[in-house]
Tab-separated table of C-alpha atoms in Angstrom:
chain	number	residue	atom	x	y	z
A	192	UNK	CA	-0.057	0.051	0.068
A	193	UNK	CA	2.533	2.232	0.835
A	194	UNK	CA	4.604	1.900	-2.550
A	195	UNK	CA	1.017	2.416	-4.221
A	196	UNK	CA	0.359	5.658	-2.387
A	197	UNK	CA	4.087	6.935	-3.031
A	198	UNK	CA	3.824	6.059	-6.886
A	199	UNK	CA	0.762	8.080	-7.517
A	200	UNK	CA	1.592	10.858	-5.638
A	201	UNK	CA	4.546	11.185	-7.837
A	202	UNK	CA	2.681	11.174	-11.036
A	203	UNK	CA	0.816	14.240	-10.491
A	204	UNK	CA	4.213	15.765	-9.630
A	205	UNK	CA	5.685	14.672	-12.565
A	206	UNK	CA	2.512	15.753	-15.130
A	207	UNK	CA	3.094	19.452	-13.140
A	208	UNK	CA	7.015	19.226	-13.936
A	209	UNK	CA	6.275	18.445	-17.805
A	210	UNK	CA	3.376	21.516	-18.692
A	211	UNK	CA	5.026	24.138	-17.397
A	212	UNK	CA	8.393	23.146	-19.204
A	213	UNK	CA	6.103	22.170	-22.624
A	214	UNK	CA	4.943	26.225	-22.235
A	215	UNK	CA	8.091	27.499	-21.321
A	216	UNK	CA	9.705	25.907	-24.523
A	217	UNK	CA	6.339	27.298	-26.696
A	218	UNK	CA	7.182	30.698	-25.466
A	219	UNK	CA	9.300	33.444	-27.626
A	220	UNK	CA	13.327	33.445	-26.407
A	221	UNK	CA	12.578	37.368	-26.043
A	222	UNK	CA	10.072	36.466	-22.939
A	223	UNK	CA	11.852	34.198	-21.399
A	224	UNK	CA	14.309	36.901	-19.634
A	225	UNK	CA	16.587	36.476	-16.739
A	226	UNK	CA	13.990	39.137	-14.508
A	227	UNK	CA	11.431	36.576	-13.973
A	228	UNK	CA	13.787	33.943	-12.581
A	229	UNK	CA	15.245	36.552	-10.708
A	230	UNK	CA	12.114	37.694	-8.897
A	231	UNK	CA	10.756	34.401	-8.671
A	232	UNK	CA	13.973	33.397	-6.597
A	233	UNK	CA	13.791	36.606	-4.791
A	234	UNK	CA	10.266	35.631	-3.970
A	235	UNK	CA	10.979	31.594	-2.813
A	236	UNK	CA	13.478	32.423	-0.546
A	237	UNK	CA	11.703	34.380	2.096
A	238	UNK	CA	9.254	31.727	1.832
A	239	UNK	CA	11.375	28.633	2.504
A	240	UNK	CA	12.964	30.610	5.237
A	241	UNK	CA	9.701	31.767	6.840
A	242	UNK	CA	8.638	28.533	6.913
A	243	UNK	CA	12.159	26.820	8.846
A	244	UNK	CA	11.676	29.730	11.525
A	245	UNK	CA	7.720	28.471	12.227
A	246	UNK	CA	8.768	24.755	12.866
A	247	UNK	CA	11.382	24.203	15.573
A	248	UNK	CA	11.326	21.344	17.583
A	249	UNK	CA	10.435	21.700	21.175
A	250	UNK	CA	10.677	19.012	23.899
A	251	UNK	CA	8.044	19.011	26.620
A	252	UNK	CA	6.932	17.801	29.555
A	253	UNK	CA	3.272	18.214	30.498
A	254	UNK	CA	0.372	17.181	32.678
A	255	UNK	CA	-3.129	17.300	30.671
A	256	UNK	CA	-5.459	18.503	33.377
A	257	UNK	CA	-2.849	21.328	34.553
A	258	UNK	CA	-4.203	24.945	33.042
A	259	UNK	CA	-0.492	25.988	33.412
A	260	UNK	CA	0.230	23.094	31.285
A	261	UNK	CA	-2.492	23.893	28.643
A	262	UNK	CA	-0.742	27.445	28.710
A	263	UNK	CA	2.086	26.181	27.064
A	264	UNK	CA	0.455	23.475	25.244
A	265	UNK	CA	-1.718	26.332	23.541
A	266	UNK	CA	0.759	28.569	22.715
A	267	UNK	CA	3.178	26.017	21.323
A	268	UNK	CA	0.486	25.549	18.443
A	269	UNK	CA	-0.766	28.260	18.238
A	270	UNK	CA	3.370	29.450	17.183
A	271	UNK	CA	3.691	27.417	14.723
A	272	UNK	CA	5.776	25.351	17.132
A	273	UNK	CA	6.324	21.487	16.643
A	274	UNK	CA	5.955	20.323	19.821
A	275	UNK	CA	6.809	16.784	21.165
A	276	UNK	CA	4.776	16.301	23.925
A	277	UNK	CA	5.807	13.939	27.166
A	278	UNK	CA	2.937	12.672	29.723
A	279	UNK	CA	4.778	12.970	32.803
A	280	UNK	CA	1.900	12.115	34.840
A	281	UNK	CA	3.593	10.305	37.711
A	282	UNK	CA	6.947	10.513	36.792
A	283	UNK	CA	7.754	14.396	38.113
A	284	UNK	CA	9.348	13.084	41.529
A	285	UNK	CA	11.132	10.090	39.476
A	286	UNK	CA	15.244	10.510	39.812
A	287	UNK	CA	15.598	11.058	36.448
A	288	UNK	CA	13.109	13.899	35.955
A	289	UNK	CA	14.583	15.444	39.792
A	290	UNK	CA	18.255	15.015	37.854
A	291	UNK	CA	16.949	17.771	35.273
A	292	UNK	CA	14.571	19.054	37.257
A	293	UNK	CA	14.914	19.451	41.231
A	294	UNK	CA	11.753	21.864	41.410
A	295	UNK	CA	9.860	18.676	39.756
A	296	UNK	CA	7.389	20.945	38.055
A	297	UNK	CA	5.758	21.159	34.763
A	298	UNK	CA	5.533	22.156	32.075
A	299	UNK	CA	8.794	22.077	31.172
A	300	UNK	CA	10.948	22.125	28.050
A	301	UNK	CA	14.166	21.271	26.817
A	302	UNK	CA	16.378	23.228	24.645
A	303	UNK	CA	20.226	22.977	24.071
A	304	UNK	CA	20.124	26.797	24.142
A	305	UNK	CA	19.399	26.820	27.812
A	306	UNK	CA	22.353	27.609	30.165
A	307	UNK	CA	21.174	24.073	32.219
A	308	UNK	CA	19.255	22.408	29.180
A	309	UNK	CA	15.427	22.750	30.826
A	310	UNK	CA	12.913	25.510	31.422
A	311	UNK	CA	10.241	25.413	33.674
A	312	UNK	CA	7.369	27.910	34.850
A	313	UNK	CA	4.553	28.576	31.871
A	314	UNK	CA	5.190	32.667	31.889
A	315	UNK	CA	8.593	31.945	31.202
A	316	UNK	CA	8.727	29.274	28.492
A	317	UNK	CA	6.503	30.960	26.815
A	318	UNK	CA	8.431	34.846	27.226
A	319	UNK	CA	11.786	32.158	26.058
A	320	UNK	CA	10.469	30.594	22.907
A	321	UNK	CA	8.980	34.135	21.768
A	322	UNK	CA	11.861	35.878	22.260
A	323	UNK	CA	14.072	33.141	20.752
A	324	UNK	CA	11.828	32.828	17.326
A	325	UNK	CA	10.827	36.425	17.102
A	326	UNK	CA	6.851	35.692	18.029
A	327	UNK	CA	6.404	39.611	18.288
A	328	UNK	CA	2.595	38.612	17.404
A	329	UNK	CA	2.128	36.580	20.691
A	330	UNK	CA	4.904	38.885	22.778
A	331	UNK	CA	5.734	42.329	21.424
A	332	UNK	CA	9.266	43.959	21.497
A	333	UNK	CA	7.923	47.629	21.937
A	334	UNK	CA	9.291	48.004	25.766
A	335	UNK	CA	5.500	49.789	26.402
A	336	UNK	CA	3.985	46.667	25.317
A	337	UNK	CA	5.831	44.120	26.365
A	338	UNK	CA	5.456	45.920	29.868
A	339	UNK	CA	1.964	45.384	30.182
A	340	UNK	CA	2.448	41.971	28.815
A	341	UNK	CA	4.546	41.547	31.738
A	342	UNK	CA	2.613	43.045	34.355
A	343	UNK	CA	-0.412	40.775	33.374
A	344	UNK	CA	1.214	37.848	33.464
A	345	UNK	CA	2.845	38.766	36.997
A	346	UNK	CA	-0.326	39.972	38.551
A	347	UNK	CA	-1.908	36.711	37.209
A	348	UNK	CA	0.395	34.513	38.649
A	349	UNK	CA	0.949	36.637	42.185
A	350	UNK	CA	-2.959	37.409	42.665
A	351	UNK	CA	-5.295	35.993	40.811
A	352	UNK	CA	-3.872	32.410	40.177
A	353	UNK	CA	-3.515	32.112	44.208
A	354	UNK	CA	-7.208	32.421	44.596
A	355	UNK	CA	-8.320	30.052	41.821
A	356	UNK	CA	-6.147	27.451	43.413
A	357	UNK	CA	-7.399	27.911	46.491
A	358	UNK	CA	-10.985	27.590	45.226
A	359	UNK	CA	-10.592	24.426	42.856
A	360	UNK	CA	-7.741	22.250	44.211
A	361	UNK	CA	-9.632	20.628	46.867
A	362	UNK	CA	-12.478	19.732	44.624
A	363	UNK	CA	-9.521	18.809	41.464
A	364	UNK	CA	-7.967	16.479	43.928
A	365	UNK	CA	-4.326	18.507	43.672
A	366	UNK	CA	-2.399	18.866	46.261
A	367	UNK	CA	-2.395	22.067	48.489
A	368	UNK	CA	0.069	24.713	49.332
A	369	UNK	CA	2.052	24.311	52.557
A	370	UNK	CA	0.791	26.738	55.295
A	371	UNK	CA	-2.748	27.168	53.793
A	372	UNK	CA	-5.851	25.990	55.845
A	373	UNK	CA	-6.362	23.323	52.880
A	374	UNK	CA	-3.032	21.779	54.024
A	375	UNK	CA	-3.453	21.977	57.506
A	376	UNK	CA	-5.237	20.193	59.752
A	377	UNK	CA	-7.722	22.484	60.478
A	378	UNK	CA	-11.409	22.055	60.740
A	379	UNK	CA	-13.536	20.904	57.536
A	380	UNK	CA	-15.449	23.721	58.211
A	381	UNK	CA	-12.646	26.000	58.261
A	382	UNK	CA	-11.227	25.082	55.297
A	383	UNK	CA	-14.635	25.328	53.649
A	384	UNK	CA	-14.567	29.130	54.920
A	385	UNK	CA	-11.336	29.534	52.988
A	386	UNK	CA	-12.141	28.055	49.700
A	387	UNK	CA	-15.098	30.428	49.961
A	388	UNK	CA	-13.259	33.199	50.826
A	389	UNK	CA	-10.694	32.455	47.852
A	390	UNK	CA	-14.051	32.122	45.465
A	391	UNK	CA	-15.535	35.830	46.633
A	392	UNK	CA	-12.078	37.394	46.355
A	393	UNK	CA	-11.616	36.118	42.264
A	394	UNK	CA	-14.019	38.767	41.372
A	395	UNK	CA	-11.890	41.696	42.226
A	396	UNK	CA	-8.689	40.807	40.075
A	397	UNK	CA	-11.126	39.688	37.204
A	398	UNK	CA	-12.114	42.953	36.840
A	399	UNK	CA	-8.931	44.653	36.754
A	400	UNK	CA	-8.023	42.088	33.682
A	401	UNK	CA	-11.135	43.550	31.884
A	402	UNK	CA	-11.068	47.226	32.707
A	403	UNK	CA	-7.230	47.778	33.237
A	404	UNK	CA	-5.409	45.326	30.897
A	405	UNK	CA	-8.148	45.029	28.027
A	406	UNK	CA	-9.125	48.413	28.497
A	407	UNK	CA	-12.004	48.304	25.205
A	408	UNK	CA	-9.163	45.925	23.289
A	409	UNK	CA	-10.333	42.449	22.397
A	410	UNK	CA	-7.429	41.006	24.125
A	411	UNK	CA	-4.722	42.399	26.489
A	412	UNK	CA	-2.690	41.635	23.376
A	413	UNK	CA	-4.706	44.182	21.090
A	414	UNK	CA	-6.360	42.540	18.207
A	415	UNK	CA	-4.847	39.592	18.118
A	416	UNK	CA	-4.209	37.091	21.859
A	417	UNK	CA	-1.018	37.883	23.464
A	418	UNK	CA	1.048	35.085	25.966
A	419	UNK	CA	-1.070	36.946	28.811
A	420	UNK	CA	-4.219	35.816	27.069
A	421	UNK	CA	-3.427	32.683	26.709
A	422	UNK	CA	-2.208	32.332	30.494
A	423	UNK	CA	-5.422	33.977	31.730
A	424	UNK	CA	-7.649	32.184	29.434
A	425	UNK	CA	-6.332	28.982	30.768
A	426	UNK	CA	-6.931	29.941	34.121
A	427	UNK	CA	-10.355	30.828	33.908
A	428	UNK	CA	-11.080	26.984	32.437
A	429	UNK	CA	-10.426	25.269	36.092
A	430	UNK	CA	-13.366	27.791	37.738
A	431	UNK	CA	-15.619	25.210	36.154
A	432	UNK	CA	-14.511	22.638	38.752
A	433	UNK	CA	-16.875	24.991	41.128
A	434	UNK	CA	-19.171	26.280	38.828
A	435	UNK	CA	-18.024	29.593	39.203
A	436	UNK	CA	-20.305	32.216	37.274
A	437	UNK	CA	-17.815	34.071	34.998
A	438	UNK	CA	-18.513	37.790	33.981
A	439	UNK	CA	-20.455	38.115	30.375
A	440	UNK	CA	-17.025	39.489	29.509
A	441	UNK	CA	-15.269	36.803	30.545
A	442	UNK	CA	-17.341	34.400	28.995
A	443	UNK	CA	-16.876	35.806	25.277
A	444	UNK	CA	-13.270	36.525	25.914
A	445	UNK	CA	-12.470	33.017	26.380
A	446	UNK	CA	-14.598	32.373	23.503
A	447	UNK	CA	-12.839	34.441	21.033
A	448	UNK	CA	-10.118	33.514	22.184
A	449	UNK	CA	-10.263	30.026	21.201
A	450	UNK	CA	-12.411	30.867	17.899
A	451	UNK	CA	-8.727	32.836	17.090
A	452	UNK	CA	-6.567	29.926	17.959
A	453	UNK	CA	-8.864	27.366	17.084
A	454	UNK	CA	-7.843	23.504	17.452
A	455	UNK	CA	-4.400	25.090	19.225
A	456	UNK	CA	-6.749	26.091	21.767
A	457	UNK	CA	-9.678	23.654	21.577
A	458	UNK	CA	-7.580	20.505	21.911
A	459	UNK	CA	-5.352	21.507	25.153
A	460	UNK	CA	-8.395	22.962	26.843
A	461	UNK	CA	-10.474	19.724	25.632
A	462	UNK	CA	-8.219	17.544	28.199
A	463	UNK	CA	-8.844	20.100	30.639
A	464	UNK	CA	-12.266	20.180	30.398
A	465	UNK	CA	-12.141	16.555	30.264
A	466	UNK	CA	-10.601	15.995	33.477
A	467	UNK	CA	-12.792	18.727	35.239
A	468	UNK	CA	-15.663	16.578	33.756
A	469	UNK	CA	-14.562	13.501	35.316
A	470	UNK	CA	-14.248	15.038	38.799
A	471	UNK	CA	-17.282	16.262	38.733
A	472	UNK	CA	-18.975	12.906	38.124
A	473	UNK	CA	-17.408	11.108	40.929
A	474	UNK	CA	-18.702	13.676	43.020
A	475	UNK	CA	-21.503	13.283	42.151
A	476	UNK	CA	-21.151	9.274	42.507
A	477	UNK	CA	-19.469	9.701	46.080
A	478	UNK	CA	-22.442	12.728	46.919
């Protein structure tokens, strides 16, 4: 079957090559000057170069149920990077993984250009890959625009995400952070109270993204989603596990990003949504 497919594929190519040759031979010599050849070469070269720049290889270790990991998975697809994904579920504490990544965190990329060969933290990974491959569409070079993208991501990681984690991790079955009420031996009522407080606190930073960082624009990045937009949209996915009622703008915002990025967003999001659906179904069975 493979040989047949190959032979069939070659025949149209041979015909296509033969036709231009016959036409070229039939044309007067005066028209077949060097200028068109130079133009054709000039046009073809940039295309080939751009194509190569869009398909570098990226080794990515990730966990499918995680929105932090989803962030880089979406970005790699949207940016046209050829990511070779490895599911690290249950492997992050192994001696082999710890030898490369003592923080035992995912997502993690491997790249020879890095001083230690690996890099973790979703925002840092997106920044690095954007800088390396000149992906200004996702991470602008202009200092002022870049500062806003950085500020949005740092505000998310430092303020919004801790609230989201405190509110959702107990339901998701994810480990709680040391020092948090959820990680302690406190009475269940205290843990529930802390979760409710975190849920109530989400609204304020969420509105900051809407009124300050977006400021009437479709996305934080303007007309196109930036790495900050990808990080925010992925984070909002976790709120479904607690049936958090997103404001209309946030629902429209996530839908617009998914529409803009297509399968680059939908495929990784599907893994997160599938896990959330599983968790909720198990809760119903146990309840």
